Short mmCIF file of C-alpha atoms in Angstrom, two decimals:
data_model
loop_
_atom_site.label_atom_id
_atom_site.label_comp_id
_atom_site.label_asym_id
_atom_site.label_seq_id
_atom_site.Cartn_x
_atom_site.Cartn_y
_atom_site.Cartn_z
CA GLY A 1 -30.29 -16.04 1.01
CA ALA A 2 -28.60 -12.69 1.75
CA VAL A 3 -29.84 -10.81 -1.41
CA VAL A 4 -28.95 -7.23 -1.93
CA SER A 5 -30.79 -5.31 -4.59
CA GLN A 6 -29.57 -2.09 -6.11
CA HIS A 7 -31.52 0.25 -8.30
CA PRO A 8 -31.03 1.54 -10.84
CA SER A 9 -28.38 -0.42 -12.55
CA ARG A 10 -27.67 2.40 -15.01
CA VAL A 11 -28.06 6.17 -15.09
CA ILE A 12 -27.06 8.65 -17.87
CA CYS A 13 -27.83 12.18 -17.04
CA LYS A 14 -26.88 15.92 -17.68
CA SER A 15 -24.32 17.57 -15.56
CA GLY A 16 -25.87 19.31 -12.53
CA THR A 17 -28.45 16.78 -12.00
CA SER A 18 -28.91 14.97 -8.61
CA VAL A 19 -29.19 11.32 -8.77
CA LYS A 20 -30.69 8.90 -6.16
CA ILE A 21 -29.47 5.26 -5.81
CA GLU A 22 -31.27 2.75 -3.66
CA CYS A 23 -30.01 -0.28 -1.80
CA ARG A 24 -32.26 -2.85 -0.39
CA SER A 25 -31.67 -6.00 1.59
CA LEU A 26 -34.47 -8.27 0.46
CA ASP A 27 -34.23 -11.10 2.87
CA PHE A 28 -32.62 -9.88 5.97
CA GLN A 29 -32.45 -6.91 8.20
CA ALA A 30 -29.28 -4.76 7.44
CA THR A 31 -28.25 -2.93 10.29
CA THR A 32 -25.16 -1.63 8.54
CA MET A 33 -24.80 -0.61 4.82
CA PHE A 34 -21.61 0.53 3.09
CA TRP A 35 -21.32 2.47 -0.06
CA TYR A 36 -18.40 1.88 -2.40
CA ARG A 37 -17.01 3.59 -5.62
CA GLN A 38 -15.09 1.69 -8.12
CA PHE A 39 -13.16 2.79 -11.04
CA PRO A 40 -12.29 0.47 -14.08
CA LYS A 41 -9.98 -2.40 -13.14
CA GLN A 42 -9.59 -1.06 -9.69
CA SER A 43 -10.58 -2.28 -6.31
CA LEU A 44 -13.52 -0.99 -4.26
CA MET A 45 -13.08 2.41 -2.29
CA LEU A 46 -15.31 2.65 0.65
CA MET A 47 -17.12 6.08 0.61
CA ALA A 48 -19.28 5.70 3.79
CA THR A 49 -20.77 3.64 6.46
CA SER A 50 -24.36 3.84 7.38
CA ASN A 51 -26.23 2.48 10.50
CA GLU A 52 -29.87 2.32 10.59
CA GLY A 53 -31.38 5.40 12.10
CA SER A 54 -28.17 7.28 12.70
CA LYS A 55 -25.82 9.49 10.35
CA ALA A 56 -23.50 8.06 7.99
CA THR A 57 -19.70 7.97 8.61
CA TYR A 58 -17.75 9.28 5.65
CA GLU A 59 -14.24 8.16 4.57
CA GLN A 60 -11.64 10.78 4.49
CA GLY A 61 -11.65 12.70 1.31
CA VAL A 62 -15.48 12.01 0.51
CA GLU A 63 -17.72 15.20 0.57
CA LYS A 64 -20.60 14.41 2.77
CA ASP A 65 -22.75 17.28 1.10
CA LYS A 66 -22.01 15.84 -2.28
CA PHE A 67 -22.90 12.30 -1.42
CA LEU A 68 -26.05 12.26 0.86
CA ILE A 69 -26.60 8.92 2.49
CA ASN A 70 -29.87 8.00 4.12
CA HIS A 71 -30.45 4.71 5.90
CA ALA A 72 -34.03 5.25 7.22
CA SER A 73 -34.97 1.62 7.61
CA LEU A 74 -33.31 -1.81 8.30
CA THR A 75 -33.94 -2.74 4.66
CA LEU A 76 -33.10 0.50 2.67
CA SER A 77 -30.47 2.91 2.16
CA THR A 78 -30.08 5.52 -0.24
CA LEU A 79 -27.09 7.43 -1.82
CA THR A 80 -27.91 10.86 -3.57
CA VAL A 81 -25.18 12.21 -5.76
CA THR A 82 -26.07 15.95 -5.67
CA SER A 83 -25.39 18.32 -8.54
CA ALA A 84 -23.17 15.53 -10.33
CA HIS A 85 -20.57 16.36 -12.64
CA PRO A 86 -18.58 14.39 -15.33
CA GLU A 87 -15.96 13.54 -12.56
CA ASP A 88 -18.59 11.64 -10.55
CA SER A 89 -19.10 9.18 -13.16
CA SER A 90 -18.33 5.82 -11.74
CA PHE A 91 -19.53 2.47 -10.59
CA TYR A 92 -21.24 2.81 -7.36
CA ILE A 93 -21.85 -0.40 -5.26
CA CYS A 94 -23.55 -0.95 -2.03
CA SER A 95 -23.32 -3.74 0.49
CA ALA A 96 -25.38 -4.73 3.71
CA ARG A 97 -24.74 -6.92 6.70
CA GLY A 98 -26.98 -8.31 9.32
CA ARG A 99 -27.13 -7.76 12.83
CA GLN A 100 -25.93 -11.20 13.84
CA PHE A 101 -22.36 -11.92 15.07
CA ASN A 102 -19.81 -12.58 12.16
CA GLN A 103 -22.19 -11.55 9.45
CA PRO A 104 -20.15 -10.76 6.24
CA GLN A 105 -21.11 -7.99 3.77
CA HIS A 106 -23.41 -8.99 0.66
CA PHE A 107 -23.16 -6.60 -2.22
CA GLY A 108 -25.60 -5.33 -4.72
CA ASP A 109 -24.97 -5.54 -8.37
CA GLY A 110 -23.83 -1.81 -8.56
CA THR A 111 -24.99 1.32 -10.51
CA ARG A 112 -23.08 2.69 -13.46
CA LEU A 113 -23.39 6.41 -13.33
CA SER A 114 -22.50 8.37 -16.47
CA ILE A 115 -22.64 12.17 -16.20
CA LEU A 116 -22.63 13.95 -19.72
CA GLN B 1 2.76 0.43 1.29
CA LYS B 2 -0.99 -0.62 0.85
CA GLU B 3 -2.46 -2.40 3.70
CA VAL B 4 -3.49 -5.33 1.34
CA GLU B 5 -1.49 -6.36 -1.70
CA GLN B 6 -2.79 -8.56 -4.40
CA ASP B 7 -1.39 -9.28 -7.86
CA PRO B 8 -3.80 -7.71 -10.42
CA GLY B 9 -2.83 -10.28 -13.03
CA PRO B 10 -4.30 -10.99 -15.54
CA LEU B 11 -3.96 -14.77 -14.87
CA SER B 12 -4.72 -17.10 -17.82
CA VAL B 13 -5.11 -20.87 -17.19
CA PRO B 14 -6.39 -23.79 -19.26
CA GLU B 15 -9.79 -25.44 -18.23
CA GLY B 16 -9.17 -28.04 -15.42
CA ALA B 17 -6.06 -26.28 -13.97
CA ILE B 18 -5.68 -25.65 -10.34
CA VAL B 19 -5.72 -21.67 -9.73
CA SER B 20 -3.93 -20.21 -6.77
CA LEU B 21 -4.76 -16.56 -5.81
CA ASN B 22 -2.88 -14.78 -3.11
CA CYS B 23 -3.02 -11.71 -1.01
CA THR B 24 -0.67 -10.38 1.56
CA TYR B 25 -1.27 -7.80 4.18
CA SER B 26 0.60 -5.73 6.73
CA ASN B 27 -1.67 -5.19 9.51
CA SER B 28 -1.86 -8.00 12.12
CA ALA B 29 -5.07 -6.54 13.67
CA PHE B 30 -7.08 -8.18 10.70
CA GLN B 31 -9.27 -11.01 11.99
CA TYR B 32 -11.74 -11.60 9.18
CA PHE B 33 -10.73 -12.72 5.75
CA MET B 34 -12.99 -12.91 2.79
CA TRP B 35 -12.92 -13.89 -0.97
CA TYR B 36 -15.13 -12.18 -3.43
CA ARG B 37 -15.84 -12.97 -7.12
CA GLN B 38 -16.87 -10.26 -9.35
CA TYR B 39 -18.05 -10.46 -12.89
CA SER B 40 -17.75 -7.61 -15.25
CA ARG B 41 -20.40 -4.96 -14.61
CA LYS B 42 -21.66 -6.79 -11.41
CA GLY B 43 -21.17 -6.34 -7.66
CA PRO B 44 -18.86 -8.68 -5.72
CA GLU B 45 -20.37 -12.06 -4.71
CA LEU B 46 -19.08 -13.70 -1.43
CA LEU B 47 -17.21 -16.88 -2.06
CA MET B 48 -15.27 -17.68 1.27
CA TYR B 49 -15.45 -16.16 4.63
CA THR B 50 -12.91 -17.09 7.19
CA TYR B 51 -12.31 -16.09 10.90
CA SER B 52 -8.63 -15.94 12.02
CA SER B 53 -6.15 -18.71 10.78
CA GLY B 54 -6.91 -21.98 9.07
CA ASN B 55 -8.46 -23.62 5.97
CA LYS B 56 -11.93 -23.64 4.73
CA GLU B 57 -13.21 -25.84 1.78
CA ASP B 58 -16.51 -25.29 -0.09
CA GLY B 59 -16.79 -27.37 -3.23
CA ARG B 60 -13.96 -26.56 -5.67
CA PHE B 61 -12.81 -23.68 -3.64
CA THR B 62 -10.33 -23.69 -0.65
CA ALA B 63 -9.39 -20.79 1.41
CA GLN B 64 -6.19 -20.50 3.54
CA VAL B 65 -5.24 -18.20 6.00
CA ASP B 66 -1.76 -17.84 7.53
CA LYS B 67 -1.72 -15.03 10.10
CA SER B 68 1.75 -15.64 11.03
CA SER B 69 2.94 -14.96 7.54
CA LYS B 70 0.12 -12.50 6.92
CA TYR B 71 -0.85 -14.20 3.76
CA ILE B 72 -4.25 -15.67 2.59
CA SER B 73 -4.88 -17.84 -0.37
CA LEU B 74 -7.80 -19.12 -2.66
CA PHE B 75 -7.37 -22.34 -4.67
CA ILE B 76 -9.91 -23.19 -7.21
CA ARG B 77 -9.71 -27.00 -8.41
CA ASP B 78 -10.91 -28.04 -11.72
CA SER B 79 -11.37 -24.49 -12.93
CA GLN B 80 -14.03 -23.82 -15.50
CA PRO B 81 -14.48 -21.05 -18.01
CA SER B 82 -17.36 -19.78 -15.79
CA ASP B 83 -14.73 -19.11 -13.20
CA SER B 84 -13.37 -16.54 -15.35
CA ALA B 85 -13.75 -13.09 -13.30
CA THR B 86 -11.94 -10.88 -10.98
CA TYR B 87 -11.28 -12.16 -7.42
CA LEU B 88 -11.01 -9.76 -4.67
CA CYS B 89 -9.58 -10.43 -1.30
CA ALA B 90 -10.82 -8.49 1.57
CA MET B 91 -10.08 -8.19 5.33
CA GLY B 92 -11.80 -6.64 8.40
CA TYR B 93 -10.75 -5.82 12.03
CA ASN B 94 -14.10 -6.85 13.36
CA GLN B 95 -17.28 -8.30 12.35
CA GLY B 96 -19.20 -5.17 11.97
CA GLY B 97 -16.55 -2.92 10.59
CA LYS B 98 -15.30 -1.91 7.11
CA LEU B 99 -13.37 -4.02 4.88
CA ILE B 100 -10.10 -3.37 3.15
CA PHE B 101 -10.04 -4.83 -0.41
CA GLY B 102 -7.27 -5.91 -2.49
CA GLN B 103 -6.88 -4.66 -5.96
CA GLY B 104 -8.32 -7.85 -7.36
CA THR B 105 -6.89 -10.56 -9.70
CA GLU B 106 -8.42 -10.83 -13.06
CA LEU B 107 -8.73 -14.56 -14.06
CA SER B 108 -9.32 -16.02 -17.41
CA VAL B 109 -9.93 -19.83 -17.66
CA LYS B 110 -9.73 -20.89 -21.36
CA PRO B 111 -11.60 -23.89 -22.82
#
């Protein structure tokens, strides 16, 4: 149980392109989803927290106009990297947790984004 | 000082060894403690989840939390080459909130 699917797994695109990443909870309702960024051999850095039906809460230093997050349903959240540039190249990972007490976060397999 | 400190390794052990992984933290408000395993180019996989102090065992894995010392551990018995991965500790203030991750320890189990 507790499967989180993230798509696509790999994206290579030109500078200036906008890229959308999807995160789905397959077998549970995710009231909260989290988006992380991870650089090589480093830990996960939380970018934003999104609750179903409300605006995302961004961490300090994360540009909300650059990284658009939508959590329109209890099973789907999307992250759109707008006008991506090479410095946005990274490994982006989502996680989701259910509504029940003491539910831990379950992670997707990440999206490796490369901007040329 | 980072909120969560974890030795990045790398740690190399022979197959069958007992592995001890540790994290220390500075904020006594943390209540939830987790260990995740991350294989290369994959997302983290939840291994152990503990609320407050105490021990928890699951197969070859044992998690310990000592809140008085602000120290958590993960033990892996009879380690296997398939255990080779990066192990991340994570902590949270409440069950719904964000997690603070350690840097991750890279483990290699040699056959």
